Amino acid sequence: MDVKVLLLLTSFAISSRAAVLRNGVEIPQYAEICRRSQAQDSLDECLKNSIQTLIQKISKDGIPQLNFPSLDPWKVEEFHIKNSGDPFKIGLTFTNINTHGFSAIQILGVRSNFNNPNQIAMDVDFHNDKVLVKGNYVAEGYISDLPILGKGSFSGSINNVTGTLKLRGHLVTKDGEEFLQIDRMIMRPTVGDMKVHMSNENYKYPELSNILVSLLNQFWRPIYEEALPYFQNVSDEIMTSRFNLATLKIPFDQLIPK
């Protein structure tokens, strides 16, 4: 369902050394310093280790000085999925979503390019064995010609999530200092398995709600593929706005010094 597992993998080794914001607030050191002057292989290995360390250190409390939320659980207020392919023609709205398991993400590799200030790029390969998602839902639509109308709580487990997060951005200048503005955070994760459980507070069609859950678990893969482009756009918007909270406040020379 909500594979936000991937939402974490982007951190640019934020605060690889103690950083001082323009308002004088100091952010403590979270990970080793990675320098752009390092050989490319060495820099990418350093970034890989720094991101892994960063995820572990800020998973519980986030970065309070930046109003950056915790990673585990990762909270999202609302998320929509629409599916128009047979046999499902259904819209799902999820609210108060809590995703657990991001702290266990494994960073497999990093490929970075900081040579062009107008085309900053970093690709992060990741894997997560298991992610648990809980929240509320509303479902409305049809399975074949059968009406579906349900609402209640849901929980789901997502196993063996693997992919590459592609971060694209550029440097902007504020008060004589350069900051990274993230433009896109793109990913297309593959999922090994997915299971969904749903309660139903709408008792008009209880048997059809049971059918919905059964079919979601049986046909989750084509539904996931159908919804993936929409998921990519929504997750890009969420991640970009959240991570810009950090990158637009910490000078780039403090994020990744020369």
PDB file of C-alpha atoms in Angstrom:
ATOM      1  CA  MET A   1       0.000   0.000   0.000  1.00  0.00           C
ATOM      2  CA  ASP A   2       1.992   3.021   1.109  1.00  0.00           C
ATOM      3  CA  VAL A   3       5.572   2.162   0.340  1.00  0.00           C
ATOM      4  CA  LYS A   4       6.916   5.139   2.083  1.00  0.00           C
ATOM      5  CA  VAL A   5       9.718   3.098   3.174  1.00  0.00           C
ATOM      6  CA  LEU A   6      11.550   4.940   0.572  1.00  0.00           C
ATOM      7  CA  LEU A   7      10.821   8.331   1.960  1.00  0.00           C
ATOM      8  CA  LEU A   8      13.872   8.051   4.243  1.00  0.00           C
ATOM      9  CA  LEU A   9      16.544   7.277   1.921  1.00  0.00           C
ATOM     10  CA  THR A  10      17.235  10.703   0.800  1.00  0.00           C
ATOM     11  CA  SER A  11      19.039  12.365   3.537  1.00  0.00           C
ATOM     12  CA  PHE A  12      22.079  14.003   2.176  1.00  0.00           C
ATOM     13  CA  ALA A  13      24.212  13.070   5.146  1.00  0.00           C
ATOM     14  CA  ILE A  14      22.677  16.157   6.665  1.00  0.00           C
ATOM     15  CA  SER A  15      24.845  17.651   9.390  1.00  0.00           C
ATOM     16  CA  SER A  16      27.862  15.585   8.515  1.00  0.00           C
ATOM     17  CA  ARG A  17      29.571  18.063  10.774  1.00  0.00           C
ATOM     18  CA  ALA A  18      28.175  20.563  13.280  1.00  0.00           C
ATOM     19  CA  ALA A  19      26.216  23.090  11.231  1.00  0.00           C
ATOM     20  CA  VAL A  20      25.206  26.600  12.223  1.00  0.00           C
ATOM     21  CA  LEU A  21      21.982  28.010  10.813  1.00  0.00           C
ATOM     22  CA  ARG A  22      21.603  31.668   9.900  1.00  0.00           C
ATOM     23  CA  ASN A  23      19.669  32.257  13.137  1.00  0.00           C
ATOM     24  CA  GLY A  24      22.658  31.006  15.138  1.00  0.00           C
ATOM     25  CA  VAL A  25      21.144  27.633  16.069  1.00  0.00           C
ATOM     26  CA  GLU A  26      23.740  24.862  15.949  1.00  0.00           C
ATOM     27  CA  ILE A  27      22.926  21.362  14.727  1.00  0.00           C
ATOM     28  CA  PRO A  28      25.121  18.623  16.230  1.00  0.00           C
ATOM     29  CA  GLN A  29      27.325  16.305  14.210  1.00  0.00           C
ATOM     30  CA  TYR A  30      25.449  13.190  13.096  1.00  0.00           C
ATOM     31  CA  ALA A  31      27.840  11.426  10.722  1.00  0.00           C
ATOM     32  CA  GLU A  32      31.314  11.483   9.246  1.00  0.00           C
ATOM     33  CA  ILE A  33      32.377  14.386   7.035  1.00  0.00           C
ATOM     34  CA  CYS A  34      32.238  13.743   3.282  1.00  0.00           C
ATOM     35  CA  ARG A  35      34.158  16.138   1.045  1.00  0.00           C
ATOM     36  CA  ARG A  36      33.586  16.895  -2.605  1.00  0.00           C
ATOM     37  CA  SER A  37      37.356  16.964  -3.105  1.00  0.00           C
ATOM     38  CA  GLN A  38      37.572  13.218  -2.383  1.00  0.00           C
ATOM     39  CA  ALA A  39      38.008  10.755  -5.227  1.00  0.00           C
ATOM     40  CA  GLN A  40      34.586   9.832  -6.628  1.00  0.00           C
ATOM     41  CA  ASP A  41      34.576   6.253  -5.301  1.00  0.00           C
ATOM     42  CA  SER A  42      35.713   7.452  -1.884  1.00  0.00           C
ATOM     43  CA  LEU A  43      33.095  10.219  -1.797  1.00  0.00           C
ATOM     44  CA  ASP A  44      30.264   7.867  -2.749  1.00  0.00           C
ATOM     45  CA  GLU A  45      31.335   5.311  -0.134  1.00  0.00           C
ATOM     46  CA  CYS A  46      31.500   8.074   2.476  1.00  0.00           C
ATOM     47  CA  LEU A  47      28.012   9.299   1.534  1.00  0.00           C
ATOM     48  CA  LYS A  48      26.672   5.748   1.745  1.00  0.00           C
ATOM     49  CA  ASN A  49      28.044   5.322   5.276  1.00  0.00           C
ATOM     50  CA  SER A  50      26.939   8.809   6.360  1.00  0.00           C
ATOM     51  CA  ILE A  51      23.366   8.324   5.174  1.00  0.00           C
ATOM     52  CA  GLN A  52      23.199   4.939   6.930  1.00  0.00           C
ATOM     53  CA  THR A  53      24.476   6.489  10.165  1.00  0.00           C
ATOM     54  CA  LEU A  54      22.164   9.476   9.835  1.00  0.00           C
ATOM     55  CA  ILE A  55      19.078   7.292   9.424  1.00  0.00           C
ATOM     56  CA  GLN A  56      19.918   5.410  12.615  1.00  0.00           C
ATOM     57  CA  LYS A  57      20.597   8.571  14.636  1.00  0.00           C
ATOM     58  CA  ILE A  58      17.563  10.645  13.661  1.00  0.00           C
ATOM     59  CA  SER A  59      14.986   7.859  13.245  1.00  0.00           C
ATOM     60  CA  LYS A  60      13.353   8.430  16.623  1.00  0.00           C
ATOM     61  CA  ASP A  61      13.541  12.201  17.161  1.00  0.00           C
ATOM     62  CA  GLY A  62      14.152  13.696  13.718  1.00  0.00           C
ATOM     63  CA  ILE A  63      16.076  16.993  13.694  1.00  0.00           C
ATOM     64  CA  PRO A  64      14.198  19.332  16.069  1.00  0.00           C
ATOM     65  CA  GLN A  65      16.238  22.401  15.076  1.00  0.00           C
ATOM     66  CA  LEU A  66      14.893  22.062  11.514  1.00  0.00           C
ATOM     67  CA  ASN A  67      11.380  20.897  12.409  1.00  0.00           C
ATOM     68  CA  PHE A  68      12.307  17.730  10.516  1.00  0.00           C
ATOM     69  CA  PRO A  69      10.021  14.855  11.599  1.00  0.00           C
ATOM     70  CA  SER A  70      11.057  11.487  12.972  1.00  0.00           C
ATOM     71  CA  LEU A  71      11.664   8.714  10.477  1.00  0.00           C
ATOM     72  CA  ASP A  72      10.268   5.864  12.554  1.00  0.00           C
ATOM     73  CA  PRO A  73       7.351   6.127  12.574  1.00  0.00           C
ATOM     74  CA  TRP A  74       7.069   8.211   9.438  1.00  0.00           C
ATOM     75  CA  LYS A  75       3.749  10.063   9.580  1.00  0.00           C
ATOM     76  CA  VAL A  76       1.682  11.184   6.608  1.00  0.00           C
ATOM     77  CA  GLU A  77      -1.676  12.890   7.053  1.00  0.00           C
ATOM     78  CA  GLU A  78      -3.319  11.796   3.803  1.00  0.00           C
ATOM     79  CA  PHE A  79      -2.585   9.710   0.718  1.00  0.00           C
ATOM     80  CA  HIS A  80      -4.779   8.788  -2.261  1.00  0.00           C
ATOM     81  CA  ILE A  81      -4.676   5.863  -4.689  1.00  0.00           C
ATOM     82  CA  LYS A  82      -6.890   5.462  -7.741  1.00  0.00           C
ATOM     83  CA  ASN A  83      -7.138   2.295  -9.800  1.00  0.00           C
ATOM     84  CA  SER A  84      -9.098   2.147 -13.047  1.00  0.00           C
ATOM     85  CA  GLY A  85      -8.033  -1.237 -14.408  1.00  0.00           C
ATOM     86  CA  ASP A  86     -10.243  -4.322 -14.419  1.00  0.00           C
ATOM     87  CA  PRO A  87     -11.552  -5.809 -12.219  1.00  0.00           C
ATOM     88  CA  PHE A  88     -10.969  -2.830  -9.884  1.00  0.00           C
ATOM     89  CA  LYS A  89     -12.327   0.638 -10.468  1.00  0.00           C
ATOM     90  CA  ILE A  90     -11.813   2.031  -7.038  1.00  0.00           C
ATOM     91  CA  GLY A  91     -10.485   5.018  -5.140  1.00  0.00           C
ATOM     92  CA  LEU A  92      -8.756   4.621  -1.784  1.00  0.00           C
ATOM     93  CA  THR A  93      -8.024   7.470   0.618  1.00  0.00           C
ATOM     94  CA  PHE A  94      -5.692   6.754   3.530  1.00  0.00           C
ATOM     95  CA  THR A  95      -5.405   9.110   6.513  1.00  0.00           C
ATOM     96  CA  ASN A  96      -3.374   9.295   9.737  1.00  0.00           C
ATOM     97  CA  ILE A  97      -0.792   6.948   8.260  1.00  0.00           C
ATOM     98  CA  ASN A  98       2.043   5.674  10.467  1.00  0.00           C
ATOM     99  CA  THR A  99       4.816   3.705   8.820  1.00  0.00           C
ATOM    100  CA  HIS A 100       7.220   1.683  10.983  1.00  0.00           C
ATOM    101  CA  GLY A 101      10.503   0.111   9.934  1.00  0.00           C
ATOM    102  CA  PHE A 102      12.406   2.920   8.244  1.00  0.00           C
ATOM    103  CA  SER A 103      15.186   2.745  10.827  1.00  0.00           C
ATOM    104  CA  ALA A 104      16.075  -0.701   9.439  1.00  0.00           C
ATOM    105  CA  ILE A 105      16.677   0.494   5.866  1.00  0.00           C
ATOM    106  CA  GLN A 106      19.936  -0.697   4.359  1.00  0.00           C
ATOM    107  CA  ILE A 107      21.832   1.703   2.092  1.00  0.00           C
ATOM    108  CA  LEU A 108      23.409  -0.426  -0.632  1.00  0.00           C
ATOM    109  CA  GLY A 109      25.215   2.203  -2.674  1.00  0.00           C
ATOM    110  CA  VAL A 110      25.423   5.868  -3.671  1.00  0.00           C
ATOM    111  CA  ARG A 111      26.342   7.569  -6.952  1.00  0.00           C
ATOM    112  CA  SER A 112      26.751  11.342  -6.764  1.00  0.00           C
ATOM    113  CA  ASN A 113      27.572  14.222  -9.098  1.00  0.00           C
ATOM    114  CA  PHE A 114      28.137  17.696  -7.650  1.00  0.00           C
ATOM    115  CA  ASN A 115      30.211  19.107 -10.526  1.00  0.00           C
ATOM    116  CA  ASN A 116      27.463  21.277 -12.014  1.00  0.00           C
ATOM    117  CA  PRO A 117      25.748  23.580  -9.477  1.00  0.00           C
ATOM    118  CA  ASN A 118      22.680  23.681 -11.722  1.00  0.00           C
ATOM    119  CA  GLN A 119      22.395  19.890 -11.957  1.00  0.00           C
ATOM    120  CA  ILE A 120      23.114  18.336  -8.559  1.00  0.00           C
ATOM    121  CA  ALA A 121      22.435  14.587  -8.668  1.00  0.00           C
ATOM    122  CA  MET A 122      22.576  11.701  -6.209  1.00  0.00           C
ATOM    123  CA  ASP A 123      21.252   8.157  -6.654  1.00  0.00           C
ATOM    124  CA  VAL A 124      20.781   6.049  -3.513  1.00  0.00           C
ATOM    125  CA  ASP A 125      20.241   2.270  -3.738  1.00  0.00           C
ATOM    126  CA  PHE A 126      18.318   0.832  -0.780  1.00  0.00           C
ATOM    127  CA  HIS A 127      16.657  -2.285   0.623  1.00  0.00           C
ATOM    128  CA  ASN A 128      14.274  -2.881   3.514  1.00  0.00           C
ATOM    129  CA  ASP A 129      13.215  -6.328   4.683  1.00  0.00           C
ATOM    130  CA  LYS A 130       9.889  -5.307   6.192  1.00  0.00           C
ATOM    131  CA  VAL A 131       7.752  -2.217   6.694  1.00  0.00           C
ATOM    132  CA  LEU A 132       4.505  -2.007   8.680  1.00  0.00           C
ATOM    133  CA  VAL A 133       1.822   0.557   7.851  1.00  0.00           C
ATOM    134  CA  LYS A 134      -1.251   1.509   9.915  1.00  0.00           C
ATOM    135  CA  GLY A 135      -3.954   4.124   9.548  1.00  0.00           C
ATOM    136  CA  ASN A 136      -7.521   4.787   8.421  1.00  0.00           C
ATOM    137  CA  TYR A 137      -9.069   4.380   4.997  1.00  0.00           C
ATOM    138  CA  VAL A 138     -12.117   5.139   2.868  1.00  0.00           C
ATOM    139  CA  ALA A 139     -12.810   3.000  -0.222  1.00  0.00           C
ATOM    140  CA  GLU A 140     -15.373   3.700  -2.918  1.00  0.00           C
ATOM    141  CA  GLY A 141     -15.837   2.172  -6.351  1.00  0.00           C
ATOM    142  CA  TYR A 142     -16.567  -1.120  -8.072  1.00  0.00           C
ATOM    143  CA  ILE A 143     -15.142  -4.602  -8.368  1.00  0.00           C
ATOM    144  CA  SER A 144     -16.487  -5.733 -11.725  1.00  0.00           C
ATOM    145  CA  ASP A 145     -20.111  -4.536 -11.327  1.00  0.00           C
ATOM    146  CA  LEU A 146     -20.232  -4.920  -7.547  1.00  0.00           C
ATOM    147  CA  PRO A 147     -20.292  -1.674  -5.532  1.00  0.00           C
ATOM    148  CA  ILE A 148     -17.674  -1.151  -2.836  1.00  0.00           C
ATOM    149  CA  LEU A 149     -18.187   1.365  -0.050  1.00  0.00           C
ATOM    150  CA  GLY A 150     -16.101   0.937   3.058  1.00  0.00           C
ATOM    151  CA  LYS A 151     -14.244   2.816   5.744  1.00  0.00           C
ATOM    152  CA  GLY A 152     -12.344   1.920   8.880  1.00  0.00           C
ATOM    153  CA  SER A 153      -8.815   1.138   9.965  1.00  0.00           C
ATOM    154  CA  PHE A 154      -6.193  -0.712   7.985  1.00  0.00           C
ATOM    155  CA  SER A 155      -2.811  -2.308   8.542  1.00  0.00           C
ATOM    156  CA  GLY A 156      -0.374  -3.702   6.049  1.00  0.00           C
ATOM    157  CA  SER A 157       3.005  -5.374   5.821  1.00  0.00           C
ATOM    158  CA  ILE A 158       5.334  -4.706   2.900  1.00  0.00           C
ATOM    159  CA  ASN A 159       8.268  -7.073   2.469  1.00  0.00           C
ATOM    160  CA  ASN A 160      11.553  -6.953   0.554  1.00  0.00           C
ATOM    161  CA  VAL A 161      11.403  -3.394  -0.749  1.00  0.00           C
ATOM    162  CA  THR A 162      14.291  -2.549  -3.084  1.00  0.00           C
ATOM    163  CA  GLY A 163      14.956   0.410  -5.325  1.00  0.00           C
ATOM    164  CA  THR A 164      16.916   3.527  -6.189  1.00  0.00           C
ATOM    165  CA  LEU A 165      16.031   6.999  -5.008  1.00  0.00           C
ATOM    166  CA  LYS A 166      17.088   9.617  -7.570  1.00  0.00           C
ATOM    167  CA  LEU A 167      17.603  13.069  -6.096  1.00  0.00           C
ATOM    168  CA  ARG A 168      17.894  16.013  -8.480  1.00  0.00           C
ATOM    169  CA  GLY A 169      18.430  19.625  -7.500  1.00  0.00           C
ATOM    170  CA  HIS A 170      20.417  22.816  -7.933  1.00  0.00           C
ATOM    171  CA  LEU A 171      22.228  25.376  -5.808  1.00  0.00           C
ATOM    172  CA  VAL A 172      20.616  28.690  -4.905  1.00  0.00           C
ATOM    173  CA  THR A 173      22.333  31.697  -3.344  1.00  0.00           C
ATOM    174  CA  LYS A 174      20.948  33.437  -0.246  1.00  0.00           C
ATOM    175  CA  ASP A 175      22.810  36.235   1.538  1.00  0.00           C
ATOM    176  CA  GLY A 176      26.031  35.228  -0.173  1.00  0.00           C
ATOM    177  CA  GLU A 177      25.809  31.515   0.731  1.00  0.00           C
ATOM    178  CA  GLU A 178      24.834  28.555  -1.447  1.00  0.00           C
ATOM    179  CA  PHE A 179      22.065  26.136  -0.464  1.00  0.00           C
ATOM    180  CA  LEU A 180      20.769  22.979  -2.111  1.00  0.00           C
ATOM    181  CA  GLN A 181      17.224  23.200  -3.426  1.00  0.00           C
ATOM    182  CA  ILE A 182      15.841  19.754  -4.191  1.00  0.00           C
ATOM    183  CA  ASP A 183      13.732  19.701  -7.359  1.00  0.00           C
ATOM    184  CA  ARG A 184      12.772  16.040  -7.611  1.00  0.00           C
ATOM    185  CA  MET A 185      13.068  12.854  -5.580  1.00  0.00           C
ATOM    186  CA  ILE A 186      12.130  10.038  -7.912  1.00  0.00           C
ATOM    187  CA  MET A 187      11.880   6.323  -7.169  1.00  0.00           C
ATOM    188  CA  ARG A 188      10.285   3.186  -8.528  1.00  0.00           C
ATOM    189  CA  PRO A 189      10.601   0.585  -5.760  1.00  0.00           C
ATOM    190  CA  THR A 190      10.034  -3.107  -6.281  1.00  0.00           C
ATOM    191  CA  VAL A 191       8.131  -5.018  -3.596  1.00  0.00           C
ATOM    192  CA  GLY A 192       8.519  -8.708  -2.835  1.00  0.00           C
ATOM    193  CA  ASP A 193       5.198  -9.220  -1.047  1.00  0.00           C
ATOM    194  CA  MET A 194       2.351  -7.257   0.501  1.00  0.00           C
ATOM    195  CA  LYS A 195      -0.505  -8.142   2.857  1.00  0.00           C
ATOM    196  CA  VAL A 196      -3.402  -5.884   3.849  1.00  0.00           C
ATOM    197  CA  HIS A 197      -5.983  -6.107   6.644  1.00  0.00           C
ATOM    198  CA  MET A 198      -9.008  -3.797   6.857  1.00  0.00           C
ATOM    199  CA  SER A 199     -11.844  -3.293   9.308  1.00  0.00           C
ATOM    200  CA  ASN A 200     -15.164  -2.031   7.963  1.00  0.00           C
ATOM    201  CA  GLU A 201     -17.390   0.459   9.758  1.00  0.00           C
ATOM    202  CA  ASN A 202     -19.837   0.589   6.860  1.00  0.00           C
ATOM    203  CA  TYR A 203     -22.066  -2.439   7.303  1.00  0.00           C
ATOM    204  CA  LYS A 204     -24.144  -1.957   4.173  1.00  0.00           C
ATOM    205  CA  TYR A 205     -21.976  -4.344   2.124  1.00  0.00           C
ATOM    206  CA  PRO A 206     -19.923  -6.351   4.659  1.00  0.00           C
ATOM    207  CA  GLU A 207     -19.466  -9.345   2.366  1.00  0.00           C
ATOM    208  CA  LEU A 208     -18.209  -7.106  -0.452  1.00  0.00           C
ATOM    209  CA  SER A 209     -15.685  -5.498   1.880  1.00  0.00           C
ATOM    210  CA  ASN A 210     -14.329  -8.950   2.673  1.00  0.00           C
ATOM    211  CA  ILE A 211     -14.084  -9.594  -1.053  1.00  0.00           C
ATOM    212  CA  LEU A 212     -12.187  -6.314  -1.460  1.00  0.00           C
ATOM    213  CA  VAL A 213      -9.563  -7.302   1.110  1.00  0.00           C
ATOM    214  CA  SER A 214      -9.240 -10.769  -0.394  1.00  0.00           C
ATOM    215  CA  LEU A 215      -8.789  -9.407  -3.907  1.00  0.00           C
ATOM    216  CA  LEU A 216      -6.366  -6.710  -2.782  1.00  0.00           C
ATOM    217  CA  ASN A 217      -4.165  -9.387  -1.252  1.00  0.00           C
ATOM    218  CA  GLN A 218      -4.519 -11.636  -4.288  1.00  0.00           C
ATOM    219  CA  PHE A 219      -3.961  -8.988  -6.957  1.00  0.00           C
ATOM    220  CA  TRP A 220      -1.830  -6.471  -5.069  1.00  0.00           C
ATOM    221  CA  ARG A 221       0.966  -6.548  -7.651  1.00  0.00           C
ATOM    222  CA  PRO A 222      -0.996  -5.310 -10.713  1.00  0.00           C
ATOM    223  CA  ILE A 223      -2.802  -2.806  -8.469  1.00  0.00           C
ATOM    224  CA  TYR A 224       0.564  -1.572  -7.210  1.00  0.00           C
ATOM    225  CA  GLU A 225       1.902  -1.256 -10.766  1.00  0.00           C
ATOM    226  CA  GLU A 226      -1.220   0.632 -11.824  1.00  0.00           C
ATOM    227  CA  ALA A 227      -0.945   3.044  -8.894  1.00  0.00           C
ATOM    228  CA  LEU A 228       2.841   3.452  -9.046  1.00  0.00           C
ATOM    229  CA  PRO A 229       2.971   6.545 -11.331  1.00  0.00           C
ATOM    230  CA  TYR A 230       0.506   8.315  -9.047  1.00  0.00           C
ATOM    231  CA  PHE A 231       2.446   7.171  -5.982  1.00  0.00           C
ATOM    232  CA  GLN A 232       5.662   8.491  -7.522  1.00  0.00           C
ATOM    233  CA  ASN A 233       4.194  11.969  -8.022  1.00  0.00           C
ATOM    234  CA  VAL A 234       2.712  12.154  -4.526  1.00  0.00           C
ATOM    235  CA  SER A 235       5.790  10.773  -2.768  1.00  0.00           C
ATOM    236  CA  ASP A 236       8.024  13.123  -4.790  1.00  0.00           C
ATOM    237  CA  GLU A 237       5.984  16.089  -3.560  1.00  0.00           C
ATOM    238  CA  ILE A 238       6.029  14.919   0.073  1.00  0.00           C
ATOM    239  CA  MET A 239       9.729  14.062   0.170  1.00  0.00           C
ATOM    240  CA  THR A 240      10.901  17.140  -1.707  1.00  0.00           C
ATOM    241  CA  SER A 241       9.061  19.516   0.624  1.00  0.00           C
ATOM    242  CA  ARG A 242      10.238  17.725   3.768  1.00  0.00           C
ATOM    243  CA  PHE A 243      13.899  17.422   2.840  1.00  0.00           C
ATOM    244  CA  ASN A 244      14.060  21.008   1.602  1.00  0.00           C
ATOM    245  CA  LEU A 245      13.327  21.930   5.226  1.00  0.00           C
ATOM    246  CA  ALA A 246      16.909  20.869   5.901  1.00  0.00           C
ATOM    247  CA  THR A 247      18.808  21.574   2.706  1.00  0.00           C
ATOM    248  CA  LEU A 248      17.523  25.150   2.350  1.00  0.00           C
ATOM    249  CA  LYS A 249      18.603  25.989   5.910  1.00  0.00           C
ATOM    250  CA  ILE A 250      22.092  24.468   6.016  1.00  0.00           C
ATOM    251  CA  PRO A 251      24.699  25.968   3.637  1.00  0.00           C
ATOM    252  CA  PHE A 252      25.848  23.456   1.026  1.00  0.00           C
ATOM    253  CA  ASP A 253      29.471  23.882   2.145  1.00  0.00           C
ATOM    254  CA  GLN A 254      28.395  22.572   5.545  1.00  0.00           C
ATOM    255  CA  LEU A 255      26.332  19.723   4.110  1.00  0.00           C
ATOM    256  CA  ILE A 256      29.134  18.480   1.890  1.00  0.00           C
ATOM    257  CA  PRO A 257      32.211  20.699   2.176  1.00  0.00           C
ATOM    258  CA  LYS A 258      34.855  21.038  -0.485  1.00  0.00           C
TER     259      LYS A 258
END
